[in-house]
mmCIF file of C-alpha atoms in Angstrom:
data_model
loop_
_atom_site.group_PDB
_atom_site.id
_atom_site.type_symbol
_atom_site.label_atom_id
_atom_site.label_comp_id
_atom_site.label_asym_id
_atom_site.label_seq_id
_atom_site.Cartn_x
_atom_site.Cartn_y
_atom_site.Cartn_z
ATOM 1 C CA UNK A 1 -17.328 -164.582 61.148
ATOM 2 C CA UNK A 2 -17.689 -161.127 59.616
ATOM 3 C CA UNK A 3 -13.914 -160.882 59.419
ATOM 4 C CA UNK A 4 -13.651 -164.206 57.558
ATOM 5 C CA UNK A 5 -16.449 -163.189 55.181
ATOM 6 C CA UNK A 6 -14.709 -159.902 54.464
ATOM 7 C CA UNK A 7 -11.484 -161.733 53.648
ATOM 8 C CA UNK A 8 -13.432 -164.166 51.435
ATOM 9 C CA UNK A 9 -14.991 -161.303 49.481
ATOM 10 C CA UNK A 10 -11.601 -159.627 49.171
ATOM 11 C CA UNK A 11 -10.012 -162.820 47.791
ATOM 12 C CA UNK A 12 -12.910 -163.309 45.334
ATOM 13 C CA UNK A 13 -12.258 -159.774 44.073
ATOM 14 C CA UNK A 14 -8.634 -160.695 43.415
ATOM 15 C CA UNK A 15 -9.669 -163.904 41.648
ATOM 16 C CA UNK A 16 -12.033 -161.946 39.380
ATOM 17 C CA UNK A 17 -9.225 -159.485 38.608
ATOM 18 C CA UNK A 18 -6.780 -162.263 37.743
ATOM 19 C CA UNK A 19 -9.384 -163.971 35.546
ATOM 20 C CA UNK A 20 -9.574 -160.816 33.413
ATOM 21 C CA UNK A 21 -5.806 -160.660 32.818
ATOM 22 C CA UNK A 22 -5.571 -163.268 29.981
ATOM 23 C CA UNK A 23 -8.409 -161.543 28.078
ATOM 24 C CA UNK A 24 -6.799 -158.105 28.454
ATOM 25 C CA UNK A 25 -3.314 -159.396 27.596
ATOM 26 C CA UNK A 26 -4.582 -161.116 24.439
ATOM 27 C CA UNK A 27 -6.640 -158.197 23.139
ATOM 28 C CA UNK A 28 -4.170 -155.389 23.901
ATOM 29 C CA UNK A 29 -0.726 -156.967 23.646
ATOM 30 C CA UNK A 30 -0.625 -160.151 21.555
ATOM 31 C CA UNK A 31 -0.309 -158.130 18.308
ATOM 32 C CA UNK A 32 2.461 -155.887 19.625
ATOM 33 C CA UNK A 33 5.317 -158.368 19.236
ATOM 34 C CA UNK A 34 5.316 -159.236 22.950
ATOM 35 C CA UNK A 35 3.951 -162.760 22.430
ATOM 36 C CA UNK A 36 6.038 -164.520 25.062
ATOM 37 C CA UNK A 37 5.571 -161.828 27.757
ATOM 38 C CA UNK A 38 1.831 -161.992 27.027
ATOM 39 C CA UNK A 39 1.812 -165.768 27.468
ATOM 40 C CA UNK A 40 3.912 -165.526 30.626
ATOM 41 C CA UNK A 41 1.505 -162.932 32.029
ATOM 42 C CA UNK A 42 -1.422 -165.285 31.417
ATOM 43 C CA UNK A 43 0.465 -168.181 33.033
ATOM 44 C CA UNK A 44 1.333 -165.988 36.029
ATOM 45 C CA UNK A 45 -2.319 -164.937 36.353
ATOM 46 C CA UNK A 46 -3.321 -168.619 36.382
ATOM 47 C CA UNK A 47 -0.837 -169.227 39.202
ATOM 48 C CA UNK A 48 -2.272 -166.313 41.192
ATOM 49 C CA UNK A 49 -5.799 -167.660 40.645
ATOM 50 C CA UNK A 50 -4.806 -171.064 42.011
ATOM 51 C CA UNK A 51 -3.057 -169.617 45.053
ATOM 52 C CA UNK A 52 -5.913 -167.181 45.719
ATOM 53 C CA UNK A 53 -8.439 -170.004 45.529
ATOM 54 C CA UNK A 54 -6.361 -171.981 48.044
ATOM 55 C CA UNK A 55 -6.527 -168.991 50.405
ATOM 56 C CA UNK A 56 -10.268 -168.709 49.756
ATOM 57 C CA UNK A 57 -10.813 -172.363 50.678
ATOM 58 C CA UNK A 58 -8.909 -171.762 53.915
ATOM 59 C CA UNK A 59 -11.020 -168.775 55.024
ATOM 60 C CA UNK A 60 -14.392 -169.853 53.556
ATOM 61 C CA UNK A 61 -16.024 -172.629 55.593
ATOM 62 C CA UNK A 62 -19.141 -172.993 53.432
ATOM 63 C CA UNK A 63 -18.525 -175.850 51.014
ATOM 64 C CA UNK A 64 -21.135 -174.787 48.456
ATOM 65 C CA UNK A 65 -19.484 -171.336 48.245
ATOM 66 C CA UNK A 66 -16.127 -172.971 47.518
ATOM 67 C CA UNK A 67 -17.678 -175.197 44.853
ATOM 68 C CA UNK A 68 -19.464 -172.210 43.319
ATOM 69 C CA UNK A 69 -16.261 -170.184 43.034
ATOM 70 C CA UNK A 70 -14.389 -173.186 41.606
ATOM 71 C CA UNK A 71 -17.135 -173.692 38.996
ATOM 72 C CA UNK A 72 -16.949 -169.990 38.135
ATOM 73 C CA UNK A 73 -13.175 -170.184 37.633
ATOM 74 C CA UNK A 74 -13.445 -173.182 35.298
ATOM 75 C CA UNK A 75 -16.320 -171.488 33.473
ATOM 76 C CA UNK A 76 -14.222 -168.394 32.737
ATOM 77 C CA UNK A 77 -11.256 -170.538 31.635
ATOM 78 C CA UNK A 78 -13.489 -172.429 29.202
ATOM 79 C CA UNK A 79 -14.935 -169.111 28.000
ATOM 80 C CA UNK A 80 -11.404 -167.855 27.293
ATOM 81 C CA UNK A 81 -10.633 -170.743 24.939
ATOM 82 C CA UNK A 82 -14.084 -170.754 23.325
ATOM 83 C CA UNK A 83 -13.851 -167.026 22.526
ATOM 84 C CA UNK A 84 -10.160 -166.964 21.617
ATOM 85 C CA UNK A 85 -10.874 -166.373 17.924
ATOM 86 C CA UNK A 86 -13.064 -163.385 18.773
ATOM 87 C CA UNK A 87 -10.325 -162.063 21.056
ATOM 88 C CA UNK A 88 -7.815 -162.198 18.183
ATOM 89 C CA UNK A 89 -10.245 -160.277 15.956
ATOM 90 C CA UNK A 90 -10.607 -157.703 18.728
ATOM 91 C CA UNK A 91 -6.802 -157.603 19.061
ATOM 92 C CA UNK A 92 -6.468 -156.800 15.339
ATOM 93 C CA UNK A 93 -9.033 -154.011 15.651
ATOM 94 C CA UNK A 94 -7.468 -152.506 18.790
ATOM 95 C CA UNK A 95 -3.961 -152.708 17.317
ATOM 96 C CA UNK A 96 -5.106 -150.897 14.170
ATOM 97 C CA UNK A 97 -7.301 -148.250 15.849
ATOM 98 C CA UNK A 98 -4.480 -147.160 18.163
ATOM 99 C CA UNK A 99 -2.269 -146.606 15.083
ATOM 100 C CA UNK A 100 -4.914 -145.740 12.488
ATOM 101 C CA UNK A 101 -3.701 -142.214 11.652
ATOM 102 C CA UNK A 102 -0.080 -143.351 11.427
ATOM 103 C CA UNK A 103 -1.011 -146.239 9.129
ATOM 104 C CA UNK A 104 -2.982 -143.962 6.796
ATOM 105 C CA UNK A 105 -0.248 -141.332 6.736
ATOM 106 C CA UNK A 106 2.419 -143.940 6.015
ATOM 107 C CA UNK A 107 0.443 -145.464 3.128
ATOM 108 C CA UNK A 108 0.052 -141.975 1.652
ATOM 109 C CA UNK A 109 3.813 -141.395 1.901
ATOM 110 C CA UNK A 110 4.605 -144.791 0.338
ATOM 111 C CA UNK A 111 2.313 -144.052 -2.612
ATOM 112 C CA UNK A 112 3.688 -140.521 -2.962
ATOM 113 C CA UNK A 113 7.370 -141.506 -2.984
ATOM 114 C CA UNK A 114 6.827 -144.586 -5.217
ATOM 115 C CA UNK A 115 10.486 -145.704 -5.273
ATOM 116 C CA UNK A 116 10.326 -147.899 -2.159
ATOM 117 C CA UNK A 117 8.293 -151.013 -3.001
ATOM 118 C CA UNK A 118 9.255 -153.149 -0.015
ATOM 119 C CA UNK A 119 11.219 -152.570 3.151
ATOM 120 C CA UNK A 120 12.526 -154.563 6.073
ATOM 121 C CA UNK A 121 14.998 -153.095 8.522
ATOM 122 C CA UNK A 122 16.863 -154.437 11.529
ATOM 123 C CA UNK A 123 18.523 -151.579 13.355
ATOM 124 C CA UNK A 124 22.326 -151.813 13.466
ATOM 125 C CA UNK A 125 22.345 -154.960 11.295
ATOM 126 C CA UNK A 126 20.692 -154.451 7.918
ATOM 127 C CA UNK A 127 17.579 -155.534 6.098
ATOM 128 C CA UNK A 128 16.108 -155.542 2.621
ATOM 129 C CA UNK A 129 14.987 -152.800 0.273
ATOM 130 C CA UNK A 130 12.952 -153.580 -2.849
ATOM 131 C CA UNK A 131 13.784 -157.278 -2.288
ATOM 132 C CA UNK A 132 17.523 -156.596 -2.223
ATOM 133 C CA UNK A 133 19.516 -157.266 0.948
ATOM 134 C CA UNK A 134 21.755 -154.657 2.565
ATOM 135 C CA UNK A 135 23.999 -154.472 5.617
ATOM 136 C CA UNK A 136 25.324 -151.683 7.814
ATOM 137 C CA UNK A 137 28.463 -153.687 8.590
ATOM 138 C CA UNK A 138 31.305 -153.785 6.084
ATOM 139 C CA UNK A 139 32.375 -157.302 7.110
ATOM 140 C CA UNK A 140 28.957 -158.686 6.108
ATOM 141 C CA UNK A 141 29.023 -157.368 2.534
ATOM 142 C CA UNK A 142 28.790 -160.271 0.084
ATOM 143 C CA UNK A 143 28.342 -159.591 -3.619
ATOM 144 C CA UNK A 144 28.602 -163.221 -4.713
ATOM 145 C CA UNK A 145 25.756 -165.519 -5.718
ATOM 146 C CA UNK A 146 22.218 -164.796 -6.894
ATOM 147 C CA UNK A 147 21.242 -162.938 -3.707
ATOM 148 C CA UNK A 148 24.092 -160.507 -2.889
ATOM 149 C CA UNK A 149 24.176 -158.403 0.257
ATOM 150 C CA UNK A 150 25.014 -154.782 -0.561
ATOM 151 C CA UNK A 151 26.583 -152.105 1.566
ATOM 152 C CA UNK A 152 23.717 -149.892 2.773
ATOM 153 C CA UNK A 153 24.673 -146.683 0.965
ATOM 154 C CA UNK A 154 25.737 -148.541 -2.182
ATOM 155 C CA UNK A 155 22.254 -150.030 -2.474
ATOM 156 C CA UNK A 156 20.616 -146.635 -1.944
ATOM 157 C CA UNK A 157 22.696 -145.221 -4.807
ATOM 158 C CA UNK A 158 21.919 -148.224 -7.004
ATOM 159 C CA UNK A 159 18.157 -147.787 -6.451
ATOM 160 C CA UNK A 160 18.329 -143.966 -6.471
ATOM 161 C CA UNK A 161 16.610 -143.759 -3.089
ATOM 162 C CA UNK A 162 17.078 -140.786 -0.783
ATOM 163 C CA UNK A 163 18.748 -141.794 2.489
ATOM 164 C CA UNK A 164 16.638 -139.473 4.676
ATOM 165 C CA UNK A 165 13.441 -140.799 3.119
ATOM 166 C CA UNK A 166 14.572 -144.361 3.732
ATOM 167 C CA UNK A 167 15.402 -143.556 7.359
ATOM 168 C CA UNK A 168 12.013 -141.905 7.774
ATOM 169 C CA UNK A 169 10.275 -144.994 6.386
ATOM 170 C CA UNK A 170 12.278 -147.238 8.727
ATOM 171 C CA UNK A 171 11.326 -145.077 11.724
ATOM 172 C CA UNK A 172 7.657 -145.082 10.688
ATOM 173 C CA UNK A 173 7.731 -148.861 10.391
ATOM 174 C CA UNK A 174 9.298 -149.184 13.840
ATOM 175 C CA UNK A 175 6.784 -146.718 15.314
ATOM 176 C CA UNK A 176 3.926 -148.881 13.997
ATOM 177 C CA UNK A 177 5.422 -151.952 15.622
ATOM 178 C CA UNK A 178 5.835 -153.674 12.230
ATOM 179 C CA UNK A 179 8.859 -155.487 10.853
ATOM 180 C CA UNK A 180 8.324 -154.920 7.111
ATOM 181 C CA UNK A 181 5.986 -153.768 4.368
ATOM 182 C CA UNK A 182 5.355 -154.928 0.812
ATOM 183 C CA UNK A 183 3.509 -153.053 -1.972
ATOM 184 C CA UNK A 184 1.504 -154.426 -4.909
ATOM 185 C CA UNK A 185 0.803 -153.147 -8.422
ATOM 186 C CA UNK A 186 -2.841 -152.339 -7.608
ATOM 187 C CA UNK A 187 -1.828 -150.053 -4.726
ATOM 188 C CA UNK A 188 -2.235 -152.528 -1.861
ATOM 189 C CA UNK A 189 0.293 -152.386 0.991
ATOM 190 C CA UNK A 190 0.912 -155.264 3.417
ATOM 191 C CA UNK A 191 2.411 -154.482 6.846
ATOM 192 C CA UNK A 192 3.849 -157.493 8.661
ATOM 193 C CA UNK A 193 3.321 -157.093 12.406
ATOM 194 C CA UNK A 194 5.345 -160.101 13.456
ATOM 195 C CA UNK A 195 6.481 -163.384 12.008
ATOM 196 C CA UNK A 196 7.991 -166.637 13.207
ATOM 197 C CA UNK A 197 9.039 -169.524 10.958
ATOM 198 C CA UNK A 198 6.193 -169.885 8.415
ATOM 199 C CA UNK A 199 3.630 -167.935 10.443
ATOM 200 C CA UNK A 200 3.013 -164.193 10.265
ATOM 201 C CA UNK A 201 0.407 -161.609 11.272
ATOM 202 C CA UNK A 202 -0.299 -158.884 8.688
ATOM 203 C CA UNK A 203 -2.358 -155.701 8.360
ATOM 204 C CA UNK A 204 -3.161 -154.851 4.712
ATOM 205 C CA UNK A 205 -4.448 -151.739 2.982
ATOM 206 C CA UNK A 206 -6.328 -152.495 -0.235
ATOM 207 C CA UNK A 207 -9.095 -150.709 -2.099
ATOM 208 C CA UNK A 208 -10.266 -153.869 -3.885
ATOM 209 C CA UNK A 209 -10.844 -156.055 -0.832
ATOM 210 C CA UNK A 210 -9.063 -158.915 -2.593
ATOM 211 C CA UNK A 211 -6.648 -160.925 -0.409
ATOM 212 C CA UNK A 212 -3.017 -159.916 -0.858
ATOM 213 C CA UNK A 213 -0.602 -162.466 0.572
ATOM 214 C CA UNK A 214 3.143 -162.165 1.101
ATOM 215 C CA UNK A 215 4.024 -165.631 2.420
ATOM 216 C CA UNK A 216 2.169 -168.791 1.394
ATOM 217 C CA UNK A 217 -1.619 -168.774 1.630
ATOM 218 C CA UNK A 218 -3.785 -166.715 3.976
ATOM 219 C CA UNK A 219 -5.484 -168.814 6.652
ATOM 220 C CA UNK A 220 -7.864 -165.967 7.427
ATOM 221 C CA UNK A 221 -8.803 -162.628 5.830
ATOM 222 C CA UNK A 222 -10.803 -160.281 8.063
ATOM 223 C CA UNK A 223 -11.974 -156.740 7.395
ATOM 224 C CA UNK A 224 -11.057 -154.284 10.146
ATOM 225 C CA UNK A 225 -12.654 -151.205 8.619
ATOM 226 C CA UNK A 226 -12.910 -149.411 5.265
ATOM 227 C CA UNK A 227 -9.925 -150.525 3.166
ATOM 228 C CA UNK A 228 -8.010 -152.211 5.980
ATOM 229 C CA UNK A 229 -7.832 -155.981 6.540
ATOM 230 C CA UNK A 230 -6.028 -158.383 8.855
ATOM 231 C CA UNK A 231 -4.763 -161.822 7.875
ATOM 232 C CA UNK A 232 -2.397 -164.541 8.972
ATOM 233 C CA UNK A 233 -1.024 -167.788 7.626
#
């Protein structure tokens, strides 16, 4: 009997551990661009919870214990969905705090250099600089139409932007885990963390506190701290 009870307690410990995984994955990883791995981790944790509970039912003969554990599992699952909005707010805060110094330093450099107003870069492919497209590949150069795609170095010369500074900005953006930034006349800077179709997650620096939106309308606008805000659409 003691042996079965020990196994039951051990399995309950595993169930409690697995129940924490979706909360941890959401708060620490959902803003890092690993959305699908985060979701898969939560799904895998759910599978482990189900299999662990099956083992628990096998070793635990007391019915009311089994019902109690099952009720606890469903309670935590409901709590996860009820508190999901709070978890996303926590995820924004954690994401920013881990990178706070780098964000502040980058904003200072953007304001100091002044010439780069917006930047998006895809390594080895191309991107956009001050709302003009560029490519690293000669075969992709297309100067026709209203939205031409320049050769990388030709665009730098056209905009009088230093190549090393541009590379530094691209590396800083990558280091922050962001895909682009956009500046505004009042000094605000929006950093897009990730985006898919018409949805994006953005961290914004602004001294006015007024919403600054890149795509469409902001569905939420939340203060993280001081002059930093998080929003999505």
